[in-house]
Each structure stands twice: as C-alpha cells, then as structure tokens.
Amino acid sequence: MLRAMRAPDPFDLVILGGGPAGAAAATTAARLGLRTLVIDKARFPRDKLCGGLFTGRARGEYRRIFGRDLSPELFEERRAISFFLGPQPMGRMEGVPPMYLTRRFDLDAHLLEMAGAAGAEMRTGCRVAQIDLAANRLRLEDGTEARYRVLIGADGVTSSVARALFGRAFDPDTIGFALEKEMPPEPDPVIARTVRVDFGAADWGYGWSFPKRASTTVGVGGLQRLNPDMKARMHAYAALLDQGDAEGMKGHFLPFGDYRRRPGRGNVLLAGDAAGFVDPITGEGIAHALGSGRLAAEAAARAIREGRADEAAPLYRAATLDIRVALSTARILRPIVFSERMAPLFTRAFGGSTRVKQAYMRMLAGETDYPAVLWLVARRLPRAILRHLLLRRA
Ligand SMILES: Cc1cc2nc3c(=O)[nH]c(=O)nc-3n(C[C@H](O)[C@H](O)[C@H](O)COP(=O)(O)OP(=O)(O)OC[C@H]3O[C@@H](n4cnc5c(N)ncnc54)[C@H](O)[C@@H]3O)c2cc1C
C-alpha cells in the first residue's frame, strides 16, 4: 500500500543568513537543544564589505557565545588610535583598551564552522525563493522547503525577512552607505599599529584607515542622503592618506541610526543588520549582530519550551532593551559629533578632552555604556559652549 508523503517535521529554528548574527543565533540555539537550520545564499568562506574592527564589546559577546577567546591568527590587537577632523589632528592615544582587526572572509567562516560544530545544520549556496509567513515555511530556489517553529532573519541590511514582515528592509532616507578598498600594508611601524578615524571625511559619517598585516582597509561612510558624492569623498580621502588610489572601491549599505523598535513579530525575529542594530556614530555592527543573534535564539528557545512560539517576538523585544537604549543614546550624541554647526564645540568637547576620548574607547571595549559617555559629554558641553562663545566674541 502506498503511504501518503508526509512533510518533514519542522525545524525548531530556521535562521536566514550565516553572518555574525546568524552564526551567533545558530550556536546558541544548537547548544540549547533546538533543531536548527542555517540557510545562506553564499558558500563560505565569503567576503562581506567591512572594516573588520572587532571591539572589546564584540570580544565579550564572542567569548560568551562561543566559549573561547580570540586567536591571534584571526585577530590582530591594536592599542593606539588617532582622530582627525579634516587635516586637523584631534589627538593620538596609546594604551587604549584593545581593539582587534580581522578579515570578514576568515572571521565569518570561522563563526559558521563553530555553529556547525555545535550541531546546527547548514544549507549554504542556496537562495530563498519565497517566505510564507502564514504557513511558517520557506521555499528555496532548489525547489526544497524548510518549515520552522521560529524564524530568525539574520540576512543583513537588505533583509528579505524584514521585507516580508514590514514591506521594506530599510528607509532610504535614513540608511547609511559606505565605500571601502583594501590598500597596501602600511610601511611606517607607528602608523601600522594605529587605528585612524577621520571625522569630516563624509557628511554625518567619517573615514577610517585600519592597518592590518596583509593590507590597510580604507573606507568612508555616512548617511547616504547627505553624501551623493561618496565616491568623490573616497577619492579625496585616499589622496589625503597618500596610501594608493581608490579605483576599484566597493560599496555596501549599512544601517545608521534607524533600528527596529519592534525587531520582529509573532514567531519571526530580526537580528543584526536586519534589525538595524548598528551604532549610529561608529558604524560598528558586529558586536550587536553577535549579541542580538544570541538573544534571538534564547527568546526562541524559551518560547518553544513554553509552547508559545508565536510569542517569541515580545520576549526578544524585552531582551534587546539594552541594545536599543545604547542605540538611542548614541542618536542623541550624534548631532554633537556630526552636525556642521556643532563642529567647533565637538572639537573642544572631544578633541580637547582626553577623558571623553578615553570614555568613548572604554565604551567600545564594553567597559562602560553610552549613557555614561553622554553624561560625561553633557557635563563638559556647557563649559565648551561658553569657551566657544567667548572666543567668538574675542
Ligand atoms: C563598509 C562597511 C564597513 C564596516 N565596518 C565595520 C567594522 O569595522 N566593525 C564593525 O563592527 N562593523 C562594521 N560594519 C558593519 C558590519 O559589517 C555589519 O553590522 C555586520 O556584518 C552585521 O552582521 P549580520 O550577520 O547582521 O549581517 P551580514 O554580515 O550582512 O550577513 C548576512 C548574511 O545573510 C546572507 N543573506 C542575505 N540575503 C539572503 C537571502 N535572501 N538568502 C540567504 N542568505 C542571505 C548573506 O549572504 C550574509 O552571509 C561595516 C559595514 C560596512 C558596510
């Protein structure tokens, strides 16, 4: 007798996207005992346009999720940073909390490998053709299907899951855009161990030069709406650094201040860039991608365990409160850093203050948080405003 074909049992968790957010979610979920599937259109190792600056905050998440520390083969430690505003130096600091430089080509493959070792199943090199939220099912381009109890969209800034949930992945008025090129390694030994940040290289954005063993990652990025001439800015920045020309640069969107207040709905959650969880001043996204991926998997596990998969989103929203507070505080600080009218004040409050710069570096290291930095800046601002006004009158 012919037996009726039964659809395979659903996965507890399907994760679309195997970047840092997806790998963190998959590792956490597999360790919590969820039957987990990761789907990514790319085959790994694959590249992702990124400066590869891995902060102490990201390192904390990495240790917590993967249960090990950073290996020197993948991560180069840097303890010096210099800031510029146009051609004007704003200070160089030695002995700051460690930052790490990595290559996403290697990092993302390493993270996904750990997710596989934890027990997550992988479907890489496979695009999703259709997301059927009503039926809890994804149809893949190869004709197969994947059913889920909970779905995590960790599919980056152009997230198809965000589009299926909310109609679009991001708001073109608030999105960031960045250009980058790998330049030759830096020959000067002092510059070669110094992370460089240039405010003013883009409007409401900045330029960066991250010297690594094999290359120097040079880029400019900022709000796309205010930088229609980003390519010209990248050429100008490359000329300023005198590191090589910017021909062959590549571009990528990045969320820049417009994150999802409700990063999901029902049994569908958004993590990392798909939720807009990127720092709106520094453009740092890896730490929040790891953190939100972990939190999304934990919320999914709890909702499934309690038999209420459809309520994973409110659990996840509550769990991401700290991330959203950090991002909204950074948005309050952002005009002080980026607006042209505040530039003289910013030069005084930031450039003139080692304490503020140190607090900022400690925040990136995960040793303090954005509200503490905001408080410090707010305490200095009135004095800076006064001095600025007095100098203008003198
Ligand atoms: C130029 C630039 C420089 C940056 N520099 C830094 C930096 O130095 N430090 C830092 O912390 N952050 C940086 N960021 C931000 C950082 O790159 C992101 O925040 C981070 O990659 C987010 O991780 P994610 O896992 O959410 O998404 P991603 O890393 O984008 O991963 C998404 C994954 O989803 C897959 N995918 C997408 N669509 C589909 C689909 N339809 N089907 C299947 N798979 C799909 C992709 O192939 C990809 O593997 C930078 C960003 C840019 C653009």
Tab-separated table of C-alpha atoms and ligand atoms in Angstrom:
chain	number	residue	atom	x	y	z
A	1	MET	CA	0.000	0.000	0.000
A	2	LEU	CA	1.256	3.494	-0.848
A	3	ARG	CA	1.968	5.618	2.178
A	4	ALA	CA	0.967	9.280	1.947
A	5	MET	CA	4.031	11.550	1.650
A	6	ARG	CA	4.402	13.420	4.938
A	7	ALA	CA	6.078	16.811	5.056
A	8	PRO	CA	9.283	16.555	7.122
A	9	ASP	CA	8.984	17.739	10.733
A	10	PRO	CA	9.594	21.459	11.067
A	11	PHE	CA	12.883	22.721	12.421
A	12	ASP	CA	12.548	24.399	15.793
A	13	LEU	CA	14.501	27.300	14.374
A	14	VAL	CA	15.394	28.357	10.846
A	15	ILE	CA	17.934	31.183	10.540
A	16	LEU	CA	18.203	33.031	7.261
A	17	GLY	CA	21.746	34.392	6.969
A	18	GLY	CA	25.010	32.932	8.246
A	19	GLY	CA	26.915	36.162	9.083
A	20	PRO	CA	27.840	37.046	12.696
A	21	ALA	CA	24.176	37.388	13.775
A	22	GLY	CA	23.175	34.080	12.164
A	23	ALA	CA	26.212	32.182	13.454
A	24	ALA	CA	25.686	33.509	16.999
A	25	ALA	CA	21.996	32.564	16.894
A	26	ALA	CA	22.721	29.112	15.473
A	27	THR	CA	25.440	28.304	18.027
A	28	THR	CA	23.279	29.455	20.932
A	29	ALA	CA	20.192	27.614	19.678
A	30	ALA	CA	22.016	24.343	18.966
A	31	ARG	CA	23.565	24.422	22.452
A	32	LEU	CA	20.099	24.985	23.926
A	33	GLY	CA	18.973	21.822	22.163
A	34	LEU	CA	16.929	23.350	19.323
A	35	ARG	CA	16.899	21.598	15.969
A	36	THR	CA	18.387	24.441	13.970
A	37	LEU	CA	18.927	25.135	10.268
A	38	VAL	CA	21.024	27.981	8.811
A	39	ILE	CA	20.378	28.989	5.202
A	40	ASP	CA	22.725	31.355	3.355
A	41	LYS	CA	22.848	32.237	-0.327
A	42	ALA	CA	26.658	32.327	-0.198
A	43	ARG	CA	29.134	29.497	0.136
A	44	PHE	CA	31.642	30.123	2.901
A	45	PRO	CA	34.268	31.437	3.113
A	46	ARG	CA	32.734	34.508	1.501
A	47	ASP	CA	33.565	38.192	1.761
A	48	LYS	CA	31.461	40.897	3.393
A	49	LEU	CA	32.458	44.524	2.914
A	50	CYS	CA	33.551	45.632	6.380
A	51	GLY	CA	36.424	47.373	8.144
A	52	GLY	CA	36.850	44.301	10.312
A	53	LEU	CA	37.280	46.323	13.512
A	54	PHE	CA	36.262	43.995	16.324
A	55	THR	CA	35.803	45.906	19.580
A	56	GLY	CA	36.174	44.695	23.160
A	57	ARG	CA	32.381	44.749	23.268
A	58	ALA	CA	32.347	42.241	20.375
A	59	ARG	CA	35.031	40.169	22.093
A	60	GLY	CA	32.847	39.900	25.214
A	61	GLU	CA	29.977	38.546	23.126
A	62	TYR	CA	32.297	36.213	21.232
A	63	ARG	CA	33.610	34.676	24.467
A	64	ARG	CA	30.127	34.311	25.903
A	65	ILE	CA	28.632	32.675	22.798
A	66	PHE	CA	31.462	30.501	21.531
A	67	GLY	CA	33.116	29.770	24.888
A	68	ARG	CA	36.646	30.620	23.767
A	69	ASP	CA	38.901	33.645	23.300
A	70	LEU	CA	40.154	35.346	20.128
A	71	SER	CA	43.016	33.597	18.354
A	72	PRO	CA	45.958	35.747	17.179
A	73	GLU	CA	45.802	34.116	13.710
A	74	LEU	CA	42.384	35.712	13.122
A	75	PHE	CA	42.640	38.861	15.229
A	76	GLU	CA	45.426	41.471	15.343
A	77	GLU	CA	45.422	43.528	18.526
A	78	ARG	CA	45.718	47.339	18.333
A	79	ARG	CA	46.110	49.654	21.344
A	80	ALA	CA	46.606	53.016	19.618
A	81	ILE	CA	44.105	55.281	17.874
A	82	SER	CA	44.338	58.700	16.222
A	83	PHE	CA	41.498	61.087	15.434
A	84	PHE	CA	41.419	63.819	12.789
A	85	LEU	CA	38.892	66.481	11.787
A	86	GLY	CA	39.745	67.291	8.175
A	87	PRO	CA	43.502	67.915	8.145
A	88	GLN	CA	43.456	68.866	11.837
A	89	PRO	CA	44.707	66.187	14.297
A	90	MET	CA	42.396	65.681	17.279
A	91	GLY	CA	44.740	63.554	19.301
A	92	ARG	CA	46.522	60.228	19.276
A	93	MET	CA	46.084	57.839	22.172
A	94	GLU	CA	48.319	54.928	23.160
A	95	GLY	CA	47.340	52.189	25.587
A	96	VAL	CA	43.596	52.364	24.904
A	97	PRO	CA	41.533	49.236	25.659
A	98	PRO	CA	42.401	46.675	22.987
A	99	MET	CA	40.697	46.705	19.580
A	100	TYR	CA	41.099	43.809	17.167
A	101	LEU	CA	41.396	43.842	13.393
A	102	THR	CA	40.155	40.884	11.405
A	103	ARG	CA	39.129	39.913	7.857
A	104	ARG	CA	35.483	39.046	7.421
A	105	PHE	CA	36.419	36.451	4.803
A	106	ASP	CA	38.085	34.420	7.553
A	107	LEU	CA	36.002	35.506	10.552
A	108	ASP	CA	32.571	34.613	9.181
A	109	ALA	CA	33.684	31.161	8.008
A	110	HIS	CA	35.177	30.549	11.452
A	111	LEU	CA	31.951	31.601	13.222
A	112	LEU	CA	29.760	29.466	10.987
A	113	GLU	CA	32.063	26.496	11.439
A	114	MET	CA	31.570	26.787	15.210
A	115	ALA	CA	27.780	26.880	14.682
A	116	GLY	CA	28.049	23.635	12.668
A	117	ALA	CA	30.235	22.048	15.345
A	118	ALA	CA	27.586	22.964	17.963
A	119	GLY	CA	25.054	20.940	15.951
A	120	ALA	CA	23.296	23.419	13.626
A	121	GLU	CA	22.506	22.108	10.134
A	122	MET	CA	23.705	24.162	7.148
A	123	ARG	CA	22.294	24.930	3.716
A	124	THR	CA	24.800	27.323	2.144
A	125	GLY	CA	24.950	28.375	-1.500
A	126	CYS	CA	21.163	28.384	-1.523
A	127	ARG	CA	18.808	31.335	-2.013
A	128	VAL	CA	15.324	31.626	-0.638
A	129	ALA	CA	12.671	31.910	-3.333
A	130	GLN	CA	9.669	32.572	-1.108
A	131	ILE	CA	8.962	33.326	2.537
A	132	ASP	CA	5.492	32.154	3.532
A	133	LEU	CA	4.977	33.640	6.985
A	134	ALA	CA	1.384	32.376	7.255
A	135	ALA	CA	2.485	28.764	6.692
A	136	ASN	CA	5.774	29.033	8.692
A	137	ARG	CA	7.641	27.850	5.596
A	138	LEU	CA	10.482	28.928	3.306
A	139	ARG	CA	10.722	27.712	-0.266
A	140	LEU	CA	14.301	27.507	-1.522
A	141	GLU	CA	15.435	28.091	-5.084
A	142	ASP	CA	16.372	24.424	-5.481
A	143	GLY	CA	12.699	23.513	-5.006
A	144	THR	CA	13.007	22.225	-1.431
A	145	GLU	CA	11.168	23.643	1.577
A	146	ALA	CA	12.120	24.374	5.160
A	147	ARG	CA	9.436	24.633	7.838
A	148	TYR	CA	10.020	26.264	11.211
A	149	ARG	CA	8.522	26.998	14.612
A	150	VAL	CA	10.535	30.213	14.877
A	151	LEU	CA	12.307	32.083	12.061
A	152	ILE	CA	15.244	34.450	12.599
A	153	GLY	CA	16.036	36.926	9.830
A	154	ALA	CA	19.795	37.448	10.112
A	155	ASP	CA	20.051	38.228	6.430
A	156	GLY	CA	21.713	41.613	6.624
A	157	VAL	CA	20.780	45.155	5.692
A	158	THR	CA	18.664	44.184	2.645
A	159	SER	CA	16.842	41.505	4.677
A	160	SER	CA	14.130	39.583	2.810
A	161	VAL	CA	12.629	38.604	6.175
A	162	ALA	CA	12.274	42.295	7.168
A	163	ARG	CA	10.669	42.923	3.765
A	164	ALA	CA	8.217	40.055	4.282
A	165	LEU	CA	7.349	41.382	7.761
A	166	PHE	CA	7.306	45.132	7.244
A	167	GLY	CA	7.201	45.748	3.477
A	168	ARG	CA	10.769	47.042	3.186
A	169	ALA	CA	14.189	46.285	4.586
A	170	PHE	CA	15.178	49.899	5.378
A	171	ASP	CA	14.196	53.523	4.934
A	172	PRO	CA	16.206	55.104	2.072
A	173	ASP	CA	16.089	58.461	3.911
A	174	THR	CA	17.970	57.182	6.941
A	175	ILE	CA	20.180	54.432	5.553
A	176	GLY	CA	23.963	54.672	5.604
A	177	PHE	CA	26.284	53.841	2.747
A	178	ALA	CA	29.991	53.106	2.832
A	179	LEU	CA	32.813	52.594	0.333
A	180	GLU	CA	35.950	50.634	1.013
A	181	LYS	CA	39.124	49.413	-0.589
A	182	GLU	CA	41.964	47.196	0.578
A	183	MET	CA	45.130	49.276	0.182
A	184	PRO	CA	48.744	48.111	0.560
A	185	PRO	CA	50.045	47.367	4.062
A	186	GLU	CA	51.391	50.397	5.936
A	187	PRO	CA	55.220	50.563	5.944
A	188	ASP	CA	55.558	53.071	8.837
A	189	PRO	CA	55.663	50.972	12.052
A	190	VAL	CA	53.899	53.610	14.209
A	191	ILE	CA	51.078	54.185	11.695
A	192	ALA	CA	50.894	50.401	11.154
A	193	ARG	CA	49.802	49.846	14.748
A	194	THR	CA	47.406	52.820	14.895
A	195	VAL	CA	43.706	52.736	14.045
A	196	ARG	CA	42.844	56.043	12.330
A	197	VAL	CA	39.462	57.793	12.302
A	198	ASP	CA	38.747	60.939	10.239
A	199	PHE	CA	35.641	62.916	11.137
A	200	GLY	CA	34.643	65.126	8.231
A	201	ALA	CA	35.699	62.659	5.524
A	202	ALA	CA	31.943	62.317	4.866
A	203	ASP	CA	28.896	64.310	5.987
A	204	TRP	CA	27.315	62.662	9.048
A	205	GLY	CA	29.906	59.962	8.779
A	206	TYR	CA	33.662	59.509	8.810
A	207	GLY	CA	36.670	57.932	7.161
A	208	TRP	CA	38.809	55.105	8.524
A	209	SER	CA	42.149	53.504	7.949
A	210	PHE	CA	42.664	50.149	9.642
A	211	PRO	CA	46.218	48.857	9.107
A	212	LYS	CA	46.426	45.060	9.079
A	213	ARG	CA	49.249	42.595	8.380
A	214	ALA	CA	48.360	41.981	4.733
A	215	SER	CA	46.559	45.225	3.792
A	216	THR	CA	45.156	48.501	5.067
A	217	THR	CA	41.365	48.705	4.968
A	218	VAL	CA	40.450	52.263	3.945
A	219	GLY	CA	36.874	53.498	3.771
A	220	VAL	CA	34.397	56.345	4.065
A	221	GLY	CA	30.797	56.035	5.127
A	222	GLY	CA	27.881	58.044	6.395
A	223	LEU	CA	24.248	58.909	5.791
A	224	GLN	CA	23.599	58.166	2.129
A	225	ARG	CA	21.103	61.021	1.686
A	226	LEU	CA	23.712	63.623	2.655
A	227	ASN	CA	26.572	62.141	0.631
A	228	PRO	CA	25.507	61.875	-3.014
A	229	ASP	CA	29.210	62.330	-3.859
A	230	MET	CA	30.526	59.475	-1.697
A	231	LYS	CA	32.833	58.205	-4.477
A	232	ALA	CA	34.478	61.625	-4.763
A	233	ARG	CA	34.862	61.667	-0.977
A	234	MET	CA	36.549	58.276	-1.062
A	235	HIS	CA	38.966	59.508	-3.744
A	236	ALA	CA	39.700	62.620	-1.658
A	237	TYR	CA	40.245	60.527	1.467
A	238	ALA	CA	42.612	58.132	-0.311
A	239	ALA	CA	44.545	61.163	-1.591
A	240	LEU	CA	44.730	62.610	1.954
A	241	LEU	CA	46.138	59.334	3.292
A	242	ASP	CA	48.523	59.022	0.343
A	243	GLN	CA	48.116	55.266	0.608
A	244	GLY	CA	47.192	54.462	-3.001
A	245	ASP	CA	44.276	55.386	-5.260
A	246	ALA	CA	40.679	54.414	-4.564
A	247	GLU	CA	39.936	52.957	-8.012
A	248	GLY	CA	38.209	49.571	-7.593
A	249	MET	CA	36.447	50.601	-4.355
A	250	LYS	CA	33.339	48.655	-3.368
A	251	GLY	CA	30.142	49.874	-1.702
A	252	HIS	CA	27.575	48.491	0.713
A	253	PHE	CA	24.607	49.859	2.669
A	254	LEU	CA	24.736	49.883	6.436
A	255	PRO	CA	22.040	50.734	8.960
A	256	PHE	CA	22.983	54.043	10.573
A	257	GLY	CA	20.647	55.041	13.375
A	258	ASP	CA	17.333	53.693	12.183
A	259	TYR	CA	16.843	50.475	14.096
A	260	ARG	CA	13.625	48.489	14.557
A	261	ARG	CA	11.867	49.391	17.808
A	262	ARG	CA	9.977	46.111	17.377
A	263	PRO	CA	12.564	43.737	15.897
A	264	GLY	CA	10.088	41.046	14.896
A	265	ARG	CA	6.515	39.894	15.023
A	266	GLY	CA	4.947	36.699	16.361
A	267	ASN	CA	7.395	33.866	15.739
A	268	VAL	CA	9.637	35.870	13.397
A	269	LEU	CA	12.643	37.765	14.799
A	270	LEU	CA	15.199	40.080	13.179
A	271	ALA	CA	18.823	40.156	14.353
A	272	GLY	CA	21.930	42.167	13.439
A	273	ASP	CA	21.754	44.470	10.407
A	274	ALA	CA	18.321	43.072	9.511
A	275	ALA	CA	17.058	44.825	12.671
A	276	GLY	CA	19.223	47.918	12.075
A	277	PHE	CA	21.334	47.201	15.168
A	278	VAL	CA	24.385	49.231	14.138
A	279	ASP	CA	25.945	52.039	16.168
A	280	PRO	CA	24.829	55.333	14.522
A	281	ILE	CA	28.134	57.073	15.310
A	282	THR	CA	30.818	54.443	14.747
A	283	GLY	CA	29.007	52.164	12.278
A	284	GLU	CA	30.046	49.237	14.483
A	285	GLY	CA	27.668	46.355	13.840
A	286	ILE	CA	29.473	43.098	14.635
A	287	ALA	CA	29.030	43.318	18.438
A	288	HIS	CA	25.290	43.947	18.233
A	289	ALA	CA	24.946	41.302	15.497
A	290	LEU	CA	26.512	38.715	17.829
A	291	GLY	CA	24.550	39.944	20.848
A	292	SER	CA	21.169	40.153	19.134
A	293	GLY	CA	21.701	36.767	17.446
A	294	ARG	CA	22.298	35.216	20.857
A	295	LEU	CA	19.272	36.949	22.393
A	296	ALA	CA	17.029	35.943	19.476
A	297	ALA	CA	17.990	32.278	19.903
A	298	GLU	CA	17.425	32.449	23.664
A	299	ALA	CA	13.975	34.032	23.162
A	300	ALA	CA	13.109	31.387	20.551
A	301	ALA	CA	14.194	28.564	22.876
A	302	ARG	CA	12.139	29.903	25.766
A	303	ALA	CA	9.028	30.484	23.622
A	304	ILE	CA	9.247	26.967	22.128
A	305	ARG	CA	9.897	25.350	25.517
A	306	GLU	CA	6.821	27.100	26.959
A	307	GLY	CA	4.693	26.078	23.956
A	308	ARG	CA	4.158	29.666	22.792
A	309	ALA	CA	6.387	30.059	19.733
A	310	ASP	CA	4.080	32.836	18.497
A	311	GLU	CA	5.159	34.971	21.449
A	312	ALA	CA	8.881	34.805	20.718
A	313	ALA	CA	8.875	38.412	19.416
A	314	PRO	CA	7.773	40.146	22.654
A	315	LEU	CA	10.288	38.040	24.620
A	316	TYR	CA	13.016	39.048	22.197
A	317	ARG	CA	11.981	42.702	22.224
A	318	ALA	CA	12.278	42.816	26.009
A	319	ALA	CA	15.674	41.080	25.832
A	320	THR	CA	17.079	43.635	23.348
A	321	LEU	CA	16.242	46.654	25.519
A	322	ASP	CA	19.919	47.344	26.358
A	323	ILE	CA	20.863	47.363	22.671
A	324	ARG	CA	18.032	49.758	21.844
A	325	VAL	CA	18.947	52.066	24.761
A	326	ALA	CA	22.579	52.127	23.550
A	327	LEU	CA	21.498	52.981	20.005
A	328	SER	CA	19.010	55.654	21.052
A	329	THR	CA	21.597	57.290	23.363
A	330	ALA	CA	24.098	57.306	20.503
A	331	ARG	CA	21.462	59.043	18.390
A	332	ILE	CA	21.241	61.824	20.994
A	333	LEU	CA	25.035	62.260	20.871
A	334	ARG	CA	25.205	62.060	17.097
A	335	PRO	CA	24.428	65.709	16.216
A	336	ILE	CA	27.235	66.823	18.552
A	337	VAL	CA	29.664	64.634	16.638
A	338	PHE	CA	28.441	65.158	13.099
A	339	SER	CA	26.495	68.389	12.628
A	340	GLU	CA	28.483	71.164	10.962
A	341	ARG	CA	27.156	73.791	13.377
A	342	MET	CA	28.430	71.816	16.343
A	343	ALA	CA	31.880	71.188	14.809
A	344	PRO	CA	33.723	73.825	16.925
A	345	LEU	CA	32.076	72.501	20.085
A	346	PHE	CA	32.832	68.931	19.155
A	347	THR	CA	36.479	69.829	18.568
A	348	ARG	CA	36.604	71.264	22.096
A	349	ALA	CA	34.496	68.665	23.928
A	350	PHE	CA	36.056	65.657	22.186
A	351	GLY	CA	39.356	66.788	20.656
A	352	GLY	CA	40.237	68.818	23.751
A	353	SER	CA	39.352	66.150	26.268
A	354	THR	CA	41.357	63.011	26.853
A	355	ARG	CA	38.713	61.942	29.407
A	356	VAL	CA	35.900	61.994	26.840
A	357	LYS	CA	38.032	60.109	24.301
A	358	GLN	CA	39.015	57.566	26.948
A	359	ALA	CA	35.381	57.121	27.975
A	360	TYR	CA	34.481	56.550	24.341
A	361	MET	CA	37.185	53.910	23.943
A	362	ARG	CA	36.076	52.237	27.171
A	363	MET	CA	32.541	52.170	25.844
A	364	LEU	CA	33.736	50.421	22.657
A	365	ALA	CA	35.608	47.969	24.878
A	366	GLY	CA	32.384	47.140	26.695
A	367	GLU	CA	33.738	48.585	29.977
A	368	THR	CA	31.134	51.351	30.173
A	369	ASP	CA	27.965	52.224	28.259
A	370	TYR	CA	26.658	55.023	26.034
A	371	PRO	CA	24.564	56.714	28.736
A	372	ALA	CA	27.778	57.177	30.807
A	373	VAL	CA	29.536	58.752	27.783
A	374	LEU	CA	26.529	61.005	27.162
A	375	TRP	CA	26.620	62.138	30.785
A	376	LEU	CA	30.326	62.976	30.568
A	377	VAL	CA	29.858	64.920	27.313
A	378	ALA	CA	26.808	66.723	28.721
A	379	ARG	CA	28.847	67.791	31.763
A	380	ARG	CA	31.591	69.224	29.549
A	381	LEU	CA	29.332	70.846	26.991
A	382	PRO	CA	28.253	73.961	28.893
A	383	ARG	CA	31.919	74.828	29.523
A	384	ALA	CA	32.753	74.125	25.880
A	385	ILE	CA	29.820	76.252	24.707
A	386	LEU	CA	30.921	79.115	26.974
A	387	ARG	CA	34.526	78.952	25.803
A	388	HIS	CA	33.390	78.795	22.178
A	389	LEU	CA	31.175	81.874	22.605
A	390	LEU	CA	33.891	83.817	24.440
A	391	LEU	CA	36.440	83.035	21.754
A	392	ARG	CA	33.980	84.096	19.056
A	393	ARG	CA	33.473	87.453	20.825
A	394	ALA	CA	37.190	87.993	21.445
B	1	LIG	C1	31.918	49.291	4.572
B	1	LIG	C2	31.485	48.784	5.917
B	1	LIG	C3	32.414	48.737	6.956
B	1	LIG	C4	32.030	48.243	8.209
B	1	LIG	N1	32.981	48.156	9.183
B	1	LIG	C5	32.655	47.621	10.393
B	1	LIG	C6	33.666	47.434	11.380
B	1	LIG	O1	34.845	47.723	11.169
B	1	LIG	N2	33.289	46.886	12.579
B	1	LIG	C7	32.002	46.533	12.830
B	1	LIG	O2	31.711	46.067	13.950
B	1	LIG	N3	31.028	46.666	11.879
B	1	LIG	C8	31.329	47.184	10.669
B	1	LIG	N4	30.355	47.286	9.696
B	1	LIG	C9	29.015	46.752	9.966
B	1	LIG	C10	29.039	45.215	9.883
B	1	LIG	O3	29.631	44.800	8.681
B	1	LIG	C11	27.625	44.649	9.992
B	1	LIG	O4	26.936	45.292	11.039
B	1	LIG	C12	27.632	43.142	10.238
B	1	LIG	O5	28.157	42.465	9.129
B	1	LIG	C13	26.207	42.632	10.519
B	1	LIG	O6	26.189	41.222	10.592
B	1	LIG	P1	24.880	40.406	10.158
B	1	LIG	O7	25.172	38.992	10.499
B	1	LIG	O8	23.698	41.069	10.720
B	1	LIG	O9	24.765	40.598	8.585
B	1	LIG	P2	25.772	40.211	7.408
B	1	LIG	O10	27.153	40.149	7.910
B	1	LIG	O11	25.449	41.140	6.285
B	1	LIG	O12	25.338	38.725	6.994
B	1	LIG	C14	24.129	38.486	6.338
B	1	LIG	C15	24.191	37.130	5.665
B	1	LIG	O13	22.910	36.853	5.091
B	1	LIG	C16	23.075	36.267	3.825
B	1	LIG	N5	21.856	36.578	3.045
B	1	LIG	C17	21.395	37.794	2.692
B	1	LIG	N6	20.253	37.671	1.990
B	1	LIG	C18	19.983	36.340	1.899
B	1	LIG	C19	18.956	35.578	1.291
B	1	LIG	N7	17.931	36.156	0.641
B	1	LIG	N8	19.015	34.232	1.363
B	1	LIG	C20	20.036	33.632	2.025
B	1	LIG	N9	21.024	34.306	2.624
B	1	LIG	C21	21.005	35.638	2.570
B	1	LIG	C22	24.329	36.922	3.265
B	1	LIG	O14	24.937	36.112	2.261
B	1	LIG	C23	25.196	37.054	4.525
B	1	LIG	O15	26.049	35.953	4.700
B	1	LIG	C24	30.688	47.803	8.435
B	1	LIG	C25	29.758	47.854	7.391
B	1	LIG	C26	30.145	48.336	6.145
B	1	LIG	C27	29.133	48.362	5.019
